[in-house]
Amino acid sequence: MRDPLIDSSVTLGVTGSIACYKAADLASRLVRAGAKLDVIMTEGALRFLNPITFAAITHRPVVTSLFDPQSELAMDHVALARRSDVIIVAPASADALAKAAWGFAGDALSATLLAAEAPVIFAPAMDANMYDNAATQENVSRLVSRGVVIAGPEEGRLASGLIGRGRMLEPAALVDHVRIALSRHGDLAGRKVVVSAGGTQEPMDPVRVVTNRSSGKMGFAVARAARDRGASVVVVSAPTALPAPTGIDVLRVETALEMMDAVNAQCEDADVLVMAAAVADWRPSGAADRKLKKGTARSLTVEMMRNPDIVASVRKDIVKVGFAAETEDVIENAHGKLVDKELDLVAANDVTSADVGFGSDTNRVVLMDRDGGVMELGLLDKYEVGHHILDKVARML
Ligand code: C5P
């Protein structure tokens, strides 16, 4: 498995809103991720942007009318509806929502939506009063009740200068909505995957912590890969700078003990646990409740106590994956962890190698399973590493 956008057929409907300029970025991101993209522009969209913008991005003709004799739709008016794996309307104006809600079919986008069996996503963008108006809200409810996804809008500064609900979601988030729609029949559909991420922070006093260099990137990448195979995903994350990815619940914790509670609670109804967090092996025994004063002391001795092993504390009847970050004897040490922690799979890596250091976007791991299977992966993006891990997990379920 890999990014569900690769070789997918996506139709992007662009309607009349100033957020049109962001649709060009969205189109570019979809194409770069591997989608075959068709664009339909409504009359309103044509007032804001020239179709050449999208033609240059997609390398395909842009549909601007249901009745253009040059258009593919002139010969087969439901061609795009049939071909699409997913349709996203972004920006979606109030008018576009109303037309879809009431089944209008007088323009190329409305007709395509009416004929489509593929999942449909609307990304509304409009003035806050227009969005909050009962008419628009009824149209939104009507569409939602038919299984349409309404992605956004967000609160924020609108083109009118006012602050309100009506801003289109950012293109990166919309690309993730498309991935989620494409993966609804993925090999982890109906499964719950819990992923831990980041390096725990163990307090010494209210201002100081003992921690490690984990960035959380590996765990978040596994989580995105699981989401993109249809799983419902919860990340239990120690402090990281990473925002919650679209469609993934992120529970933020600090210490190993907090992580243990959260992971165990989440695993009650989970099918898979991937422990990508760097859990501190030790915590200062008895954190001071006031800031430790340096005074005139020349040295400080901190007594540490052992943290419990989280992965070993979790139910035995789910698939468990661990990571082994090693600096020597990688294979032997990782195999020891597979056995001691009763894991189904371990992803081992040599953290001394420069291209896979903490915080990097790539990793080079060796996957080892219980049956003695060893698979050495080359240098890969962490998201791809996540998919390799989940290829094995999906077979174990
Ligand atoms: O023993 P070590 O820390 O190298 O083991 C790494 C694996 O065990 C990782 O998957 C890590 O998330 C998990 N672990 C854990 N609880 C700990 C320490 C590590 O679940 N206290």
XYZ file of C-alpha atoms and ligand atoms in Angstrom:
418
model
C 0.000 0.000 0.000
C 1.047 3.589 -0.507
C -0.404 7.060 -0.787
C -3.993 6.498 -2.000
C -3.693 9.582 -4.231
C -1.221 7.837 -6.523
C -3.036 7.063 -9.801
C -6.401 8.057 -8.356
C -8.923 9.954 -10.513
C -9.997 13.123 -8.772
C -12.380 15.812 -9.986
C -12.003 19.274 -8.511
C -15.007 21.571 -8.812
C -14.104 25.246 -8.470
C -16.902 27.730 -7.779
C -17.111 31.503 -7.458
C -15.333 32.659 -4.329
C -12.233 34.695 -3.677
C -10.774 31.489 -2.177
C -10.419 30.342 -5.824
C -6.768 31.306 -5.703
C -6.216 28.573 -3.099
C -7.827 26.039 -5.449
C -4.825 26.412 -7.749
C -2.556 25.388 -4.867
C -4.898 22.498 -4.044
C -4.812 21.325 -7.670
C -1.034 21.510 -7.708
C -0.734 19.485 -4.491
C -3.108 16.796 -5.773
C -1.197 16.469 -9.036
C 2.185 16.360 -7.282
C 0.891 13.593 -5.010
C 0.067 11.494 -8.074
C -3.637 12.141 -8.755
C -5.058 12.340 -12.265
C -6.974 15.549 -11.902
C -9.897 16.978 -13.867
C -11.098 20.474 -13.069
C -14.592 21.872 -13.603
C -14.996 25.632 -13.220
C -18.393 27.263 -12.761
C -19.372 30.606 -14.311
C -18.596 32.264 -10.995
C -15.124 30.721 -10.818
C -14.385 31.992 -14.331
C -14.849 35.541 -13.023
C -11.988 34.999 -10.593
C -9.520 32.775 -12.449
C -8.582 31.886 -15.994
C -8.961 28.169 -16.876
C -5.403 28.235 -18.217
C -4.223 28.256 -14.605
C -5.710 24.805 -14.028
C -4.904 23.495 -17.501
C -1.234 24.301 -16.866
C -1.303 22.491 -13.529
C -3.254 19.404 -14.629
C -2.107 19.123 -18.275
C -5.722 18.424 -19.174
C -8.512 20.504 -20.655
C -10.588 22.303 -18.046
C -14.355 21.906 -18.211
C -16.085 25.281 -18.148
C -19.479 24.496 -19.648
C -21.879 21.619 -20.082
C -22.513 22.722 -23.653
C -18.992 23.427 -24.947
C -18.684 21.315 -28.139
C -14.914 20.988 -27.490
C -15.454 19.510 -24.048
C -15.483 15.815 -23.221
C -18.848 16.411 -21.543
C -20.422 17.415 -24.870
C -20.113 13.814 -26.044
C -20.667 12.188 -22.676
C -22.141 14.508 -20.087
C -21.462 12.124 -17.183
C -17.896 11.183 -18.196
C -16.280 12.835 -15.166
C -18.917 11.516 -12.774
C -18.145 7.984 -13.947
C -14.371 8.353 -13.971
C -13.949 10.028 -10.572
C -12.836 8.106 -7.508
C -13.642 11.215 -5.495
C -15.043 14.672 -6.219
C -14.014 17.701 -4.187
C -15.665 21.098 -4.565
C -13.238 23.750 -3.303
C -14.047 26.505 -2.822
C -17.733 25.657 -2.501
C -19.934 28.746 -2.657
C -23.350 29.010 -0.988
C -24.832 28.709 -4.458
C -22.960 25.462 -5.193
C -24.116 23.935 -1.881
C -27.708 24.941 -2.632
C -27.629 23.503 -6.135
C -26.203 20.190 -4.932
C -28.594 19.980 -1.985
C -31.597 20.387 -4.280
C -30.355 18.268 -7.151
C -29.918 20.937 -9.822
C -28.172 19.777 -12.980
C -28.023 22.793 -15.275
C -24.248 23.304 -15.232
C -21.275 20.984 -15.639
C -20.432 20.755 -11.935
C -24.010 20.229 -10.741
C -24.660 17.595 -13.395
C -21.439 15.772 -12.509
C -22.334 15.783 -8.805
C -25.827 14.492 -9.519
C -24.541 11.612 -11.628
C -21.635 10.649 -9.352
C -21.449 7.558 -7.189
C -18.016 8.506 -5.830
C -17.606 10.171 -2.430
C -18.083 13.950 -2.508
C -16.351 16.581 -0.381
C -17.407 20.228 -0.179
C -15.019 22.851 1.220
C -17.281 25.847 1.840
C -15.867 29.367 1.515
C -18.120 32.359 1.928
C -19.096 35.296 4.068
C -19.920 34.202 7.641
C -23.504 35.456 7.450
C -24.074 33.517 4.248
C -22.693 30.361 5.859
C -24.645 30.803 9.093
C -27.879 31.604 7.262
C -30.555 28.989 7.953
C -30.885 28.287 4.229
C -27.199 27.352 3.893
C -27.255 25.387 7.137
C -30.268 23.394 5.947
C -28.483 22.679 2.676
C -25.376 21.544 4.573
C -27.467 19.199 6.780
C -29.227 17.835 3.727
C -25.899 17.043 2.053
C -24.411 15.541 5.231
C -27.439 13.264 5.619
C -26.637 11.892 2.157
C -23.074 11.069 3.138
C -21.410 14.147 1.653
C -18.373 15.369 3.624
C -18.400 19.065 4.534
C -14.752 19.930 5.223
C -14.550 23.172 7.203
C -15.084 26.080 6.979
C -12.809 27.538 9.637
C -13.168 30.594 11.793
C -10.870 33.340 10.722
C -10.406 36.553 8.856
C -12.668 36.661 5.805
C -12.275 38.600 2.555
C -14.808 41.116 3.890
C -12.354 41.975 6.655
C -14.667 40.464 9.266
C -13.738 37.587 11.545
C -16.145 34.689 11.334
C -16.859 31.144 10.193
C -16.472 30.934 6.438
C -12.782 30.540 5.628
C -11.943 27.635 3.352
C -9.710 24.961 4.903
C -6.089 25.167 3.823
C -5.161 23.127 0.718
C -2.946 20.693 2.700
C -5.887 19.751 4.919
C -8.150 19.337 1.875
C -5.636 16.989 0.248
C -5.866 14.863 3.407
C -9.670 14.887 3.165
C -9.323 13.505 -0.364
C -6.959 10.782 0.925
C -9.452 9.847 3.649
C -12.294 9.597 1.119
C -10.162 7.426 -1.167
C -9.180 5.052 1.644
C -12.646 4.197 2.917
C -12.268 0.623 1.638
C -8.575 0.363 2.558
C -7.133 -2.749 4.209
C -7.436 -1.180 7.683
C -11.021 0.050 7.228
C -13.020 -0.631 10.379
C -9.851 -1.061 12.461
C -8.648 1.150 15.287
C -4.934 1.868 15.388
C -3.274 3.524 18.393
C 0.117 5.125 17.807
C 2.401 6.645 20.432
C 4.787 9.402 19.398
C 7.370 11.848 20.678
C 9.740 11.810 23.628
C 8.234 11.829 27.114
C 9.169 14.621 29.508
C 9.883 13.661 33.103
C 9.763 16.612 35.500
C 12.533 17.414 37.974
C 10.721 20.463 39.258
C 8.025 22.789 37.803
C 10.395 24.218 35.176
C 12.876 21.431 34.339
C 12.347 18.122 32.579
C 14.449 15.122 31.572
C 13.677 14.236 27.980
C 15.201 12.970 24.711
C 15.609 14.046 21.105
C 12.561 12.312 19.603
C 10.671 14.676 17.263
C 7.492 12.609 17.015
C 7.757 12.541 13.198
C 7.956 8.751 12.922
C 4.828 8.179 15.022
C 2.835 10.870 13.219
C 3.890 9.404 9.868
C 2.698 5.902 10.862
C -0.563 7.481 12.010
C -1.079 9.197 8.638
C -0.302 5.976 6.797
C -2.862 4.078 8.935
C -5.460 6.792 8.296
C -4.779 6.520 4.562
C -5.607 2.791 4.678
C -9.001 3.459 6.262
C -8.196 2.984 9.972
C -9.539 5.184 12.717
C -6.397 6.475 14.354
C -5.557 7.895 17.773
C -2.113 9.270 18.501
C -0.963 9.464 22.108
C 1.756 12.059 21.841
C 4.414 13.296 24.201
C 5.205 16.999 23.620
C 6.109 17.716 19.974
C 5.844 20.717 17.686
C 3.688 18.729 15.256
C 0.064 19.749 14.643
C -2.690 17.114 14.662
C -2.983 15.688 11.141
C -6.413 15.944 9.483
C -8.720 13.151 10.562
C -6.537 11.939 13.446
C -7.261 12.393 17.166
C -4.161 13.465 19.057
C -4.109 13.059 22.846
C -1.295 15.121 24.325
C 0.535 13.761 27.381
C 3.847 14.600 29.035
C 5.226 11.803 31.171
C 5.670 8.063 30.659
C 3.089 7.376 33.372
C 0.518 9.610 31.641
C 1.319 7.933 28.341
C 0.852 4.499 29.908
C -2.639 5.394 31.160
C -3.697 6.965 27.864
C -2.297 4.127 25.725
C -3.959 1.445 27.861
C -7.307 3.267 27.820
C -7.162 3.692 24.028
C -6.120 0.085 23.477
C -9.259 -1.275 25.163
C -11.052 -1.255 21.824
C -8.048 -1.105 19.474
C -6.784 -3.691 16.998
C -3.220 -2.415 16.692
C -0.701 -0.540 18.863
C 2.370 1.020 17.283
C 4.731 2.291 20.006
C 6.861 4.830 18.183
C 7.331 7.029 21.252
C 10.726 7.358 22.879
C 9.657 6.665 26.428
C 12.079 7.815 29.103
C 13.437 4.755 30.845
C 13.947 6.757 34.028
C 12.195 9.597 35.802
C 13.496 11.773 38.621
C 12.161 10.213 41.806
C 9.874 12.700 43.494
C 9.770 15.858 41.388
C 10.187 18.959 43.545
C 7.067 21.087 43.681
C 9.134 24.282 43.673
C 11.955 25.317 41.381
C 15.244 23.832 42.619
C 17.514 26.722 43.622
C 21.130 26.514 42.545
C 22.391 28.464 45.566
C 26.133 27.936 45.862
C 26.064 24.202 45.107
C 28.846 22.947 42.741
C 26.961 19.844 41.677
C 23.551 18.255 41.808
C 22.695 14.611 42.154
C 19.281 13.575 40.879
C 17.991 10.199 41.853
C 16.087 8.509 39.058
C 13.645 5.644 39.195
C 12.641 3.189 36.519
C 9.568 3.870 34.402
C 7.276 0.918 33.663
C 7.361 -0.631 30.198
C 4.248 0.666 28.435
C 4.032 -1.742 25.522
C 4.430 -4.732 27.834
C 1.566 -3.448 30.019
C -0.969 -3.465 27.159
C -3.474 -6.285 26.392
C -1.793 -9.220 24.698
C -4.545 -9.866 22.162
C -3.842 -6.952 19.818
C -1.096 -6.580 17.232
C 1.830 -4.746 18.820
C 4.650 -3.027 16.972
C 7.682 -1.570 18.723
C 10.656 0.485 17.630
C 14.216 -0.195 18.616
C 16.552 2.765 18.268
C 20.014 1.303 18.624
C 23.566 2.552 18.418
C 25.222 -0.881 18.184
C 24.360 -4.552 17.564
C 21.092 -3.356 16.017
C 19.694 -6.719 14.913
C 20.551 -8.623 18.105
C 19.264 -5.924 20.423
C 16.089 -5.452 18.431
C 15.424 -9.171 18.411
C 15.822 -9.188 22.192
C 13.106 -6.506 22.445
C 10.778 -8.446 20.154
C 10.962 -11.395 22.530
C 11.087 -9.590 25.898
C 8.257 -7.188 25.141
C 6.177 -9.842 23.319
C 5.913 -7.719 20.179
C 4.564 -8.953 16.843
C 6.903 -6.718 14.888
C 9.866 -4.533 15.659
C 11.262 -1.733 13.509
C 14.943 -1.397 14.300
C 17.172 1.437 13.286
C 20.721 2.555 13.833
C 20.346 6.071 15.191
C 24.018 6.872 14.714
C 23.595 7.123 10.940
C 23.352 10.759 9.790
C 20.390 10.571 7.398
C 18.058 8.983 9.948
C 18.899 11.081 12.970
C 16.228 12.446 15.277
C 13.984 14.973 13.597
C 14.759 13.860 10.041
C 11.944 13.128 7.564
C 13.525 9.864 6.489
C 14.396 6.648 8.222
C 16.218 3.420 7.430
C 14.750 0.505 9.358
C 14.902 -3.254 9.504
C 11.563 -4.965 10.177
C 11.667 -8.157 12.212
C 8.657 -10.311 12.974
C 8.015 -13.155 15.388
C 8.418 -15.822 12.758
C 12.003 -14.778 12.143
C 11.190 -12.716 9.046
C 13.723 -9.927 8.506
C 13.149 -7.172 5.944
C 15.736 -4.486 5.409
C 14.216 -1.284 4.021
C 16.359 1.312 2.305
C 16.331 5.000 3.114
C 12.665 6.003 2.906
C 10.346 8.811 3.803
C 8.884 8.086 7.266
C 5.375 7.923 5.742
C 6.565 5.125 3.439
C 8.207 3.340 6.356
C 4.792 3.559 8.038
C 3.161 1.846 5.052
C 5.735 -0.978 5.085
C 5.031 -1.575 8.778
C 1.285 -1.546 8.135
C 1.621 -3.938 5.163
C 2.845 -6.485 7.694
C 0.320 -5.491 10.358
C -2.595 -5.832 7.905
C -1.526 -9.418 7.198
C -1.356 -10.225 10.921
C -4.893 -9.008 11.651
O 13.611 -0.735 25.585
P 13.524 0.285 24.528
O 13.173 1.641 25.063
O 14.661 0.369 23.585
O 12.303 -0.245 23.655
C 11.790 0.471 22.635
C 10.336 0.122 22.403
O 9.626 -0.083 23.627
C 9.636 1.280 21.736
O 8.596 0.755 20.930
C 9.103 2.061 22.904
O 8.027 2.887 22.528
C 8.704 0.962 23.861
N 8.822 1.343 25.287
C 7.717 1.291 26.110
N 7.826 1.642 27.437
C 9.008 2.021 27.958
C 10.161 2.048 27.133
C 10.014 1.724 25.791
O 6.634 0.926 25.660
N 9.088 2.348 29.232
